[in-house]
Tab-separated table of C-alpha atoms in Angstrom:
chain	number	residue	atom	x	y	z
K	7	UNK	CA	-9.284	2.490	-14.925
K	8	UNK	CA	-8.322	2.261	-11.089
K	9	UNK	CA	-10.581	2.713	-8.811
K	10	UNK	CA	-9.945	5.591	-6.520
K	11	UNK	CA	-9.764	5.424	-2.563
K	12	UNK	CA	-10.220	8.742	-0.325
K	13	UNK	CA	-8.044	8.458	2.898
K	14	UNK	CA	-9.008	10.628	5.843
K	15	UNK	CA	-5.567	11.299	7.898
K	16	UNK	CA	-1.960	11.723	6.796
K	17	UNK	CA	-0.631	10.404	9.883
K	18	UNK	CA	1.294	6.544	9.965
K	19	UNK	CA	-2.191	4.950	10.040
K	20	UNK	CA	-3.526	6.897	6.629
K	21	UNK	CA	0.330	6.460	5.192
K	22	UNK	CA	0.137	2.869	5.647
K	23	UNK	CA	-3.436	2.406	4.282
K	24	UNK	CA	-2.188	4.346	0.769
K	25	UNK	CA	0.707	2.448	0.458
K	26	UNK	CA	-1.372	-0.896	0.970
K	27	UNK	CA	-4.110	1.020	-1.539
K	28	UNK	CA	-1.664	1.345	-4.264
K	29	UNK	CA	-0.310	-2.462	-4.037
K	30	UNK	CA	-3.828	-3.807	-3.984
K	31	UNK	CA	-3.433	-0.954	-7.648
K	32	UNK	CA	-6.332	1.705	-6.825
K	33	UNK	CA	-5.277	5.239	-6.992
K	34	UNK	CA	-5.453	6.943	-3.787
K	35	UNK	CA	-6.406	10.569	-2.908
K	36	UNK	CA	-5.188	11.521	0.764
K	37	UNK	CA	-6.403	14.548	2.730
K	38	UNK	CA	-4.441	15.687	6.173
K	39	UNK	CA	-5.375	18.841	7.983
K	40	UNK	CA	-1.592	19.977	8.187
K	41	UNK	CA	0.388	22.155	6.482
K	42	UNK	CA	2.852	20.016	6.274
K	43	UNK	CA	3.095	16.162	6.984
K	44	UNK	CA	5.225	15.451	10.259
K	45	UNK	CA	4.800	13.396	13.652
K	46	UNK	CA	5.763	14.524	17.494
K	47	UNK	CA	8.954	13.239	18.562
K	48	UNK	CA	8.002	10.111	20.406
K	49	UNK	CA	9.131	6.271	20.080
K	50	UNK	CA	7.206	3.923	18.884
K	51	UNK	CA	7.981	-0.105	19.651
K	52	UNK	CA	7.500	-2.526	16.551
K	53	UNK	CA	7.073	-6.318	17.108
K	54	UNK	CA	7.942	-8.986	14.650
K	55	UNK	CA	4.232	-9.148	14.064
K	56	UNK	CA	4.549	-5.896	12.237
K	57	UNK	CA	7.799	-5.634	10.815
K	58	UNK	CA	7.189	-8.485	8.588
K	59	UNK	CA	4.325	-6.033	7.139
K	60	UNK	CA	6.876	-3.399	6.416
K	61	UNK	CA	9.144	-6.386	5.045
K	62	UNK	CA	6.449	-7.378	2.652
K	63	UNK	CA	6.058	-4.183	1.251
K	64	UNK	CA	9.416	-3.511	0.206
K	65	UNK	CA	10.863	-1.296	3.426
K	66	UNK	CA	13.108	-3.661	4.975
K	67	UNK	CA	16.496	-1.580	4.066
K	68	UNK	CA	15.063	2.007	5.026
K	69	UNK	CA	13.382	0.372	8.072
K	70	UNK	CA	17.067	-0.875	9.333
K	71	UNK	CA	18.891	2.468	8.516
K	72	UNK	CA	16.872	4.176	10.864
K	73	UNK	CA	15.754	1.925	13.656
K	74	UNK	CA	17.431	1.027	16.510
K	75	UNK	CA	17.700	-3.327	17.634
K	76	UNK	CA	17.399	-3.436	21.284
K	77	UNK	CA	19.155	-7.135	22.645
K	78	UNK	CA	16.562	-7.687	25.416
K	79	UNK	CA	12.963	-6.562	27.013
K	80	UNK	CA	13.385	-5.892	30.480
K	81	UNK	CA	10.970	-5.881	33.797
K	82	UNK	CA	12.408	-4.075	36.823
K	83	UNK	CA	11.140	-2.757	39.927
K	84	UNK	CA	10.629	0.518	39.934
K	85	UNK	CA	10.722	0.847	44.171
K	86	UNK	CA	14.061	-1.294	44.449
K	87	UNK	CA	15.430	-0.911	40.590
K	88	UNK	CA	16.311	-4.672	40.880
K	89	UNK	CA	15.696	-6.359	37.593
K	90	UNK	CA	12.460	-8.767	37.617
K	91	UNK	CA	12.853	-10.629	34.406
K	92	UNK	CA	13.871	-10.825	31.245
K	93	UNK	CA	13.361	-11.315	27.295
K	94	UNK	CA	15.986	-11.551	24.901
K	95	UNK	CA	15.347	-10.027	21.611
K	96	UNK	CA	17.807	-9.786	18.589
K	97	UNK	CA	18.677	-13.106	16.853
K	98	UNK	CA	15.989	-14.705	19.389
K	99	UNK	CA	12.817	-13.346	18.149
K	100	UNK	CA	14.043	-13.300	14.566
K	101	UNK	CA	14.730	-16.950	14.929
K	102	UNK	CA	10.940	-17.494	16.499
K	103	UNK	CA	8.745	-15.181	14.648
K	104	UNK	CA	10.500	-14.622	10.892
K	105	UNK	CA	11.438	-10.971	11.711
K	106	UNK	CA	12.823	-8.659	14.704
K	107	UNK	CA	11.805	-6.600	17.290
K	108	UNK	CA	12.493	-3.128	16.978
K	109	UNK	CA	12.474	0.373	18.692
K	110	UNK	CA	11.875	3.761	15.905
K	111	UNK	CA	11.446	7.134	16.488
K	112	UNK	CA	7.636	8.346	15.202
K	113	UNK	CA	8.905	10.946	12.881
K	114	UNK	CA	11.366	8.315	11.369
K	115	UNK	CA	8.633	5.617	10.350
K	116	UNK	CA	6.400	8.772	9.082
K	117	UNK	CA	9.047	9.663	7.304
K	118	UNK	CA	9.534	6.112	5.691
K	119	UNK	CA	6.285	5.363	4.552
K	120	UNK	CA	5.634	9.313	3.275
K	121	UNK	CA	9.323	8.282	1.073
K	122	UNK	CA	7.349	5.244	-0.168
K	123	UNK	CA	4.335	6.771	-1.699
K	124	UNK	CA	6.661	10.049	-2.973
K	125	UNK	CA	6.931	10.013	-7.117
K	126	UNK	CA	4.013	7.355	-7.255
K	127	UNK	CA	1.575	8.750	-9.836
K	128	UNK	CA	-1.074	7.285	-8.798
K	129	UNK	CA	-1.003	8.802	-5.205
K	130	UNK	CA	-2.375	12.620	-4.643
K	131	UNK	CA	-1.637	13.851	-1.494
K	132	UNK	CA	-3.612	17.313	0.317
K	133	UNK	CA	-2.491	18.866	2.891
K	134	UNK	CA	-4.629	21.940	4.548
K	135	UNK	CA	-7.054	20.007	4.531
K	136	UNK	CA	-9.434	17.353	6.181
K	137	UNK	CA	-12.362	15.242	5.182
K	138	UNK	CA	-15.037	16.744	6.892
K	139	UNK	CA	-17.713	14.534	6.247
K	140	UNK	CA	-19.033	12.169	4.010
K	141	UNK	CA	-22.153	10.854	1.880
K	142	UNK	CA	-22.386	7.802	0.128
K	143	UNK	CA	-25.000	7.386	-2.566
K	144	UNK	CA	-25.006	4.776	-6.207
K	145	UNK	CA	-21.942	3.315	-5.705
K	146	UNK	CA	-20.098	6.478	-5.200
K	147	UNK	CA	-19.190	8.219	-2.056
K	148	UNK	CA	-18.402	11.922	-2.190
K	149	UNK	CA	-16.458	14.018	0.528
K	150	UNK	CA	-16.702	17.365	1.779
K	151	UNK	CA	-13.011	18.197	2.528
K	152	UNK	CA	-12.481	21.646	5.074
K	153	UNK	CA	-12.010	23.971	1.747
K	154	UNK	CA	-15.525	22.838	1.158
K	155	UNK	CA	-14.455	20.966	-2.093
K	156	UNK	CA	-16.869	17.833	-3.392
K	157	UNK	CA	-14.394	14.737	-4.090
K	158	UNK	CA	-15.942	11.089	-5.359
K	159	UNK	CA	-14.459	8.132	-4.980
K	160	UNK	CA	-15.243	3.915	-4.680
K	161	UNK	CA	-14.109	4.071	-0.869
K	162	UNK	CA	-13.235	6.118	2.062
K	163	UNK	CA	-10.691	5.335	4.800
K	164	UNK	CA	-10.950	6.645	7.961
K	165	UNK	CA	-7.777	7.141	9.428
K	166	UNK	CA	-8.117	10.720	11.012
K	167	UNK	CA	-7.003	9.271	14.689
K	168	UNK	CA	-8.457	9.137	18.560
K	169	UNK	CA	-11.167	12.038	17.654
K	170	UNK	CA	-12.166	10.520	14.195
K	171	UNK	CA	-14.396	13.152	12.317
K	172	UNK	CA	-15.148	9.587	9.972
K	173	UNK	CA	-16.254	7.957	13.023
K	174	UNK	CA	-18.185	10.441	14.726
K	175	UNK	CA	-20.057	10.171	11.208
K	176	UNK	CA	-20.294	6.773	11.144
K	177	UNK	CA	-20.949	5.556	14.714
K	178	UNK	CA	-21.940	8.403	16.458
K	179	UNK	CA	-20.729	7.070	19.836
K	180	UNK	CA	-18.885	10.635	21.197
K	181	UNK	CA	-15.549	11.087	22.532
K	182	UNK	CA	-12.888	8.834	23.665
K	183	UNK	CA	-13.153	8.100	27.485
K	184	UNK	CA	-10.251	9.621	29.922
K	185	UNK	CA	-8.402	6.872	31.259
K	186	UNK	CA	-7.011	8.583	34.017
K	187	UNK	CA	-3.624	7.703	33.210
K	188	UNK	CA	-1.333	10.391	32.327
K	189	UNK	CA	1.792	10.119	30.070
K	190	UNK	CA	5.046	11.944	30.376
K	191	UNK	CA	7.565	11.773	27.369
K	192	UNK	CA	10.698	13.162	26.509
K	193	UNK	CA	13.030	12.179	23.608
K	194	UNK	CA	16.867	12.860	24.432
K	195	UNK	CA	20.650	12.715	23.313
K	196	UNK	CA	22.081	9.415	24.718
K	197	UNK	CA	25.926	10.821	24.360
K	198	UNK	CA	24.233	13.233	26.562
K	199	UNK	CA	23.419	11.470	29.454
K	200	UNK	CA	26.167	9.986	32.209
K	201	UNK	CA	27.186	6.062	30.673
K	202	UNK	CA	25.133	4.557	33.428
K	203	UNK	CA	21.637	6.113	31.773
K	204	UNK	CA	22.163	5.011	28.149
K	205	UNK	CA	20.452	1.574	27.490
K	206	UNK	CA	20.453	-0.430	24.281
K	207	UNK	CA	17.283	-2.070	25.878
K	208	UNK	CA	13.830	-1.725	26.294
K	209	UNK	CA	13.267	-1.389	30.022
K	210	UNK	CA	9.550	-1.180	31.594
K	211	UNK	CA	9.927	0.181	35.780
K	212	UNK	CA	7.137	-1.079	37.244
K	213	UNK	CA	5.761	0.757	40.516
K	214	UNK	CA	2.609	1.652	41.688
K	215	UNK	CA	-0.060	3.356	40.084
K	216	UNK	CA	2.685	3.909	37.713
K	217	UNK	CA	5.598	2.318	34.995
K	218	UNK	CA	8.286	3.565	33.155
K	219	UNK	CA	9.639	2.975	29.648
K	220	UNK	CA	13.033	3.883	28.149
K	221	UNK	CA	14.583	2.395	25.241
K	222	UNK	CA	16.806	3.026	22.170
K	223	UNK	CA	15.510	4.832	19.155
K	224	UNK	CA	17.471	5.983	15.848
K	225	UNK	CA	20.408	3.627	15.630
K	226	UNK	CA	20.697	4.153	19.179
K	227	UNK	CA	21.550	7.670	18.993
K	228	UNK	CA	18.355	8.696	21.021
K	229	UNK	CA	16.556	6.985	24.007
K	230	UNK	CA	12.845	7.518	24.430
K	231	UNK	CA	11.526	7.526	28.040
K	232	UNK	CA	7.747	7.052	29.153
K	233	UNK	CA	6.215	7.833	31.983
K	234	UNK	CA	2.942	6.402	32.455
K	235	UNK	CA	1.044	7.813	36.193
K	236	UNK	CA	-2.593	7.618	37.232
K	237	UNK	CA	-3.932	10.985	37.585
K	238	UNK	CA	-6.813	13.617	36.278
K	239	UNK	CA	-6.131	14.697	32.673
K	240	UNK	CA	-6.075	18.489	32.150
K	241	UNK	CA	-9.322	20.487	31.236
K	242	UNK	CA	-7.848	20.971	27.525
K	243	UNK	CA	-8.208	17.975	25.752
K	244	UNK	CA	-8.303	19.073	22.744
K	245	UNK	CA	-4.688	19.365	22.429
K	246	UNK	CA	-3.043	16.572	22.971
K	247	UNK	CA	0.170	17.815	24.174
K	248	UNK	CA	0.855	19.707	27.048
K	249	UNK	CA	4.436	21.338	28.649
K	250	UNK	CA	4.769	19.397	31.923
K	251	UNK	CA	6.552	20.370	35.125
K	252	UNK	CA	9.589	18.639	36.026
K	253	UNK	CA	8.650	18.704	40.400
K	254	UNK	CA	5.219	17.487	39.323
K	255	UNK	CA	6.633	14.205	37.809
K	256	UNK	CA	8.980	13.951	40.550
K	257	UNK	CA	6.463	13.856	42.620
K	258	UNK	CA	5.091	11.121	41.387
K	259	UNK	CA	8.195	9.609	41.357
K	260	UNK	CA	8.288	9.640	45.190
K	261	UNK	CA	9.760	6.466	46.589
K	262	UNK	CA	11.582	5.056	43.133
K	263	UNK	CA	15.057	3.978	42.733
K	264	UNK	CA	17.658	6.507	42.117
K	265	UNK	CA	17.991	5.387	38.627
K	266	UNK	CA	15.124	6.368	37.493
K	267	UNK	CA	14.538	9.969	39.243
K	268	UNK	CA	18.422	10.863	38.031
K	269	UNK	CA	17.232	9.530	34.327
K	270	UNK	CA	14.050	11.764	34.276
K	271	UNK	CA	15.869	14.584	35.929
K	272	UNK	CA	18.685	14.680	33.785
K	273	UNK	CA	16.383	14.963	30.423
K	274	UNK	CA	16.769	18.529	30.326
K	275	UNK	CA	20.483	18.180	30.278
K	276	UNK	CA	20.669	15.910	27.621
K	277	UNK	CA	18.910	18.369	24.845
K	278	UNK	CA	15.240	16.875	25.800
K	279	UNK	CA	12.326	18.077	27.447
K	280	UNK	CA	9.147	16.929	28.939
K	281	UNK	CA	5.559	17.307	27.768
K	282	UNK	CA	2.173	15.540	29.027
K	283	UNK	CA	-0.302	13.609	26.898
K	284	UNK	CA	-3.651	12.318	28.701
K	285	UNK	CA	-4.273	8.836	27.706
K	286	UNK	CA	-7.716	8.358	25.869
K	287	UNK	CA	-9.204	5.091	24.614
K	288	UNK	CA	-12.441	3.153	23.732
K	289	UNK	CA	-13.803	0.714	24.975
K	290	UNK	CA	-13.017	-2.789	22.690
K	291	UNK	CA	-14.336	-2.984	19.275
K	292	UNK	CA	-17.404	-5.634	19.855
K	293	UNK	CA	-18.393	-6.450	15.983
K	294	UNK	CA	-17.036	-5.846	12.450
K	295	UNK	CA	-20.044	-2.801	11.744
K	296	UNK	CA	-17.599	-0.538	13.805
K	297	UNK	CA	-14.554	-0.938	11.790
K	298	UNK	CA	-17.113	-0.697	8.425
K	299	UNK	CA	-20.027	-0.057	6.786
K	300	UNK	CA	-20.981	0.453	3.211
K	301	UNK	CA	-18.149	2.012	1.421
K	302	UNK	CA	-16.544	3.778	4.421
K	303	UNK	CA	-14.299	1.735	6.496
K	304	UNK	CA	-11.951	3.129	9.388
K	305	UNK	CA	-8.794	2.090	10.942
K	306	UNK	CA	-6.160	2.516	13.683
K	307	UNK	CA	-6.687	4.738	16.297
K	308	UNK	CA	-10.069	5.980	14.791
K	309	UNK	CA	-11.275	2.476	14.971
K	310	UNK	CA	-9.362	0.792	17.831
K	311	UNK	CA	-7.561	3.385	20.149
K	312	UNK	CA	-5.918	1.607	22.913
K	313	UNK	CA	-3.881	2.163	26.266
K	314	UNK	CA	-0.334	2.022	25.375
K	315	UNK	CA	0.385	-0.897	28.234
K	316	UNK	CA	1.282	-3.481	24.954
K	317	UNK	CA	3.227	-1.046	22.599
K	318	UNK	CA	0.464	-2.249	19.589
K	319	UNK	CA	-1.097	0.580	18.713
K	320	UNK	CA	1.149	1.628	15.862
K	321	UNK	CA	1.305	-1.990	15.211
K	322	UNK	CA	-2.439	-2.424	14.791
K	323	UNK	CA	-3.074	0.421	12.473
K	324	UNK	CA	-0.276	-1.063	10.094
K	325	UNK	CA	-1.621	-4.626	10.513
K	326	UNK	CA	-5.063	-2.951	9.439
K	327	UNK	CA	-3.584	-1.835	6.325
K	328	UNK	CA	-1.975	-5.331	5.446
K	329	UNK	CA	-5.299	-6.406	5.523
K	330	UNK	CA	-7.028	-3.707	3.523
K	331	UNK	CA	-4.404	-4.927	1.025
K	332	UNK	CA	-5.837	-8.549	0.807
K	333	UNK	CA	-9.339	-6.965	0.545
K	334	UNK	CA	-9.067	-4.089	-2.141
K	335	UNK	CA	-7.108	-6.765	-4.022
K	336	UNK	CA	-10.456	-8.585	-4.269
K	337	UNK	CA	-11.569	-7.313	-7.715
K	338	UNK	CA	-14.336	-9.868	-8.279
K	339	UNK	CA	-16.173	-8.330	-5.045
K	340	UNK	CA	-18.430	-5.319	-4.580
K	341	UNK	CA	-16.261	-2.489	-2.701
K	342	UNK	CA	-18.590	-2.518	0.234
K	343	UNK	CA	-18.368	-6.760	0.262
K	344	UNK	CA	-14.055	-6.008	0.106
K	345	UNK	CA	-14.715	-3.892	3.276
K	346	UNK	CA	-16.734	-5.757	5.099
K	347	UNK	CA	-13.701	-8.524	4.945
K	348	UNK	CA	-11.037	-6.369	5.752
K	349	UNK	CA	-13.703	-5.697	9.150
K	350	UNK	CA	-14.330	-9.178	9.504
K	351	UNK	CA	-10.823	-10.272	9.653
K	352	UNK	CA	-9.559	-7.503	11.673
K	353	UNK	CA	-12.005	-6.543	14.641
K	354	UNK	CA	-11.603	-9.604	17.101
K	355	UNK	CA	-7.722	-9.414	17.155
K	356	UNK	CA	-8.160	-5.523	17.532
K	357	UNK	CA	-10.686	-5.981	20.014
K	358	UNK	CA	-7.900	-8.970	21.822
K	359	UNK	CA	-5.070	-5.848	21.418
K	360	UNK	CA	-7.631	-3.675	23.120
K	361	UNK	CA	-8.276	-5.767	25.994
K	362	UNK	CA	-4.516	-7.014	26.750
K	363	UNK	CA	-3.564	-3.242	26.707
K	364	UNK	CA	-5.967	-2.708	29.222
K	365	UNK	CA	-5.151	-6.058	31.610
K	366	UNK	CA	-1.527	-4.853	31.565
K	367	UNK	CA	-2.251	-1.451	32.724
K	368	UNK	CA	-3.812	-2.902	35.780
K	369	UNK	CA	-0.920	-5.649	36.271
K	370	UNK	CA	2.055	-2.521	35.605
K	371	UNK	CA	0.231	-0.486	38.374
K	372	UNK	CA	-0.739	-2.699	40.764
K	373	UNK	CA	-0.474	-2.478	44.550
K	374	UNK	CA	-0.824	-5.288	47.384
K	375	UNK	CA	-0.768	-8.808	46.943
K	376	UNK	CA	-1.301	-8.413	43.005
K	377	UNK	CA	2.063	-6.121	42.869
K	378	UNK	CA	3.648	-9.142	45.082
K	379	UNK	CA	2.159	-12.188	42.542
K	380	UNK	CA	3.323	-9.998	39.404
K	381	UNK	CA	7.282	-9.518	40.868
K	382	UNK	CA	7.092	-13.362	41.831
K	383	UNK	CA	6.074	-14.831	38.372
K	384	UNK	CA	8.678	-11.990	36.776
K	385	UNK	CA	11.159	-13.798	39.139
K	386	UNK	CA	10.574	-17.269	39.077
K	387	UNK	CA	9.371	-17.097	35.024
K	388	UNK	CA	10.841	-13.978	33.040
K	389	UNK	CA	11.145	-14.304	29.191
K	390	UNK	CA	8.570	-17.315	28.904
K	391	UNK	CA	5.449	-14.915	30.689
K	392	UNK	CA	7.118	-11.682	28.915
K	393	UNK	CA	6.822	-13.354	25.551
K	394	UNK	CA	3.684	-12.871	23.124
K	395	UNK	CA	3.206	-15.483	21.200
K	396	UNK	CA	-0.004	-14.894	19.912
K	397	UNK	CA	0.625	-11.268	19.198
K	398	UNK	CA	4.263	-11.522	17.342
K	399	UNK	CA	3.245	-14.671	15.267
K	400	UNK	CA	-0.963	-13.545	14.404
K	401	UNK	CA	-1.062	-12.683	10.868
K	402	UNK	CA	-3.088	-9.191	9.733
């Protein structure tokens, strides 16, 4: 008989943790709050480093019919709109790291892992409801879900996001911090927009105290655009999204090229709209005991929730799975021994994620003589300071 894992979250984190439950052949049990599973409509950006995940389990042809393959990573100045450097993706990166950098809309890889675990028996998924907490006693640990039902199982995943319910059990260390940083994003119709806005790139516009991000998204057919500003969050923060004023954005836009205020103001012509999501993090992970303990591990954005300044976070969560694979397949170990591995092996390159993310937040936004040393290494060194080695070829 299987042994049974409880996952906490039915977003991609808690998707990609039952899919890597089932290969490593325990039956899963998945709880999300919803009514319904779905993501926001937002882009997500998906290195080598984690496509090859997706390629190992099996998703390589639904992965291509709904991504889009942007040719190059761009830098460009947001103040001039001249281009700073560049890094040639396609055919390039395949031929470096074994697999290719690609741009998705969130509700399209949601959807393609949700396909993945449909018909398999030995997933149960629950929706209306959440794990609410936890206890862990003999071997066992039992769930209270938000319908106040008892459920036992060998493990429990936390993968309930930024404001972790699992965590807050486990750790106890309060909220995620307010960066500060504020992030604008609109999803639109690029047969919409005038030629001269449609990219088949993925273009960061670097200003400061603030970047821009627009790139392709399914097959092309949409273009996602970020805009990342430092300012105070609003008082709500327990709703993530918020409707956001066109003038206010423009405003912050004050001094930019012309390309990028007529992109932004031409979303609502082109079918989109813009809404406002406060960045939150943590602070990096520091030891394995705060990705898991006992029989309750978590993972993704409840373990490791990071500034968006290296477009990993998605990335991490399913890198955390791969691994949870190689350490529920370890059926000569306790469960709480298998966890502790899949911590072990995991927290340091989180915790290197974490910390990049934050040192290219500062380096996007900077002002002065930093701003000045940034545009000249873009210029004199593009592709070879753009490139990530260590990210794209590090293995889960």
């Amino acid at each position: 008989m299987n042994k049974q894992v409880l996952i906490a979250g039915g977003g991609i984190g808690g998707l990609a943790a039952a899919i890597a439950a089932v290969k490593a052949d325990w039956d899963v049990r998945l709880f999300e709050r919803a009514a319904q599973f779905s993501e926001v409509g937002a882009g997500i950006q998906l290195g080598p480093n984690v496509v090859r995940r997706l390629q190992a389990w099996g998703l390589q042809r639904p992965l291509q019919q709904v991504v889009a393959s942007p040719t190059a990573l761009r830098a460009c100045s947001a103040l001039s709109g001249q281009e700073l450097g560049r890094l040639a993706l396609g055919a390039d990166m395949v031929a470096r790291y074994g697999a290719s950098y690609v741009t998705i809309h969130r509700a399209d890889l949601h959807a393609l892992l949700l396909q993945a675990l449909q018909d398999v028996p030995e997933v149960h998924l629950n929706l209306n409801q959440s794990v609410a907490s936890y206890a862990e006693q003999d071997g066992v640990i039992t769930i209270r879900t938000s319908t106040n039902k008892l459920i036992e199982g060998d493990a429990l995943i936390g993968a309930d996001g930024v404001r972790s319910a699992m965590r807050a059990q486990m750790l106890g260390d309060g909220p995620p911090r307010v960066t500060g940083h504020l992030a604008y994003r609109a999803m639109v119709h690029q047969a919409q927009l005038p030629k001269r806005l449609r990219t088949q790139e993925v273009t960061a516009w670097l200003g400061p105290h603030l970047h821009a991000i627009q790139y392709p998204v399914r097959r092309g057919e949409l273009q996602n655009l970020v805009v990342i500003v430092n300012g105070p969050a609003p008082a709500d923060l327990d709703h993530w999204d918020h409707s956001a004023n066109l003038p206010d954005l423009l405003q912050h836009l004050k001094g930019t090229c012309s390309y990028l205020q007529d992109l932004v103001q031409h979303v609502p012509d082109a079918g989109g709209e813009w809404r406002l999501w406060p960045v939150a993090d943590r602070v990096p992970v520091s030891s394995s005991s705060q990705m898991a303990q006992g029989l309750v591990a978590l993972m993704g954005d409840a373990a490791h929730p990071m500034r968006p300044y290296l477009a990993q976070g998605a990335g991490m969560a399913i890198e955390d799975a791969a691994e949870l694979q190689s350490a529920l397949s370890m059926h000569d170990l306790d469960v709480s021994l298998r966890l502790r591995r899949y911590a072990l092996n995991r927290w340091q390159r989180n915790a290197k994620v974490q910390e990049r993310s934050l040192r290219n937040g500062r380096i996007f936004h900077a002002t002065g003589l930093v701003r000045w040393g940034r545009d000249m290494s873009l210029r004199a060194l593009g592709g070879r300071i753009m490139d990530v080695p260590w990210l794209y070829e590090g293995s889960a």
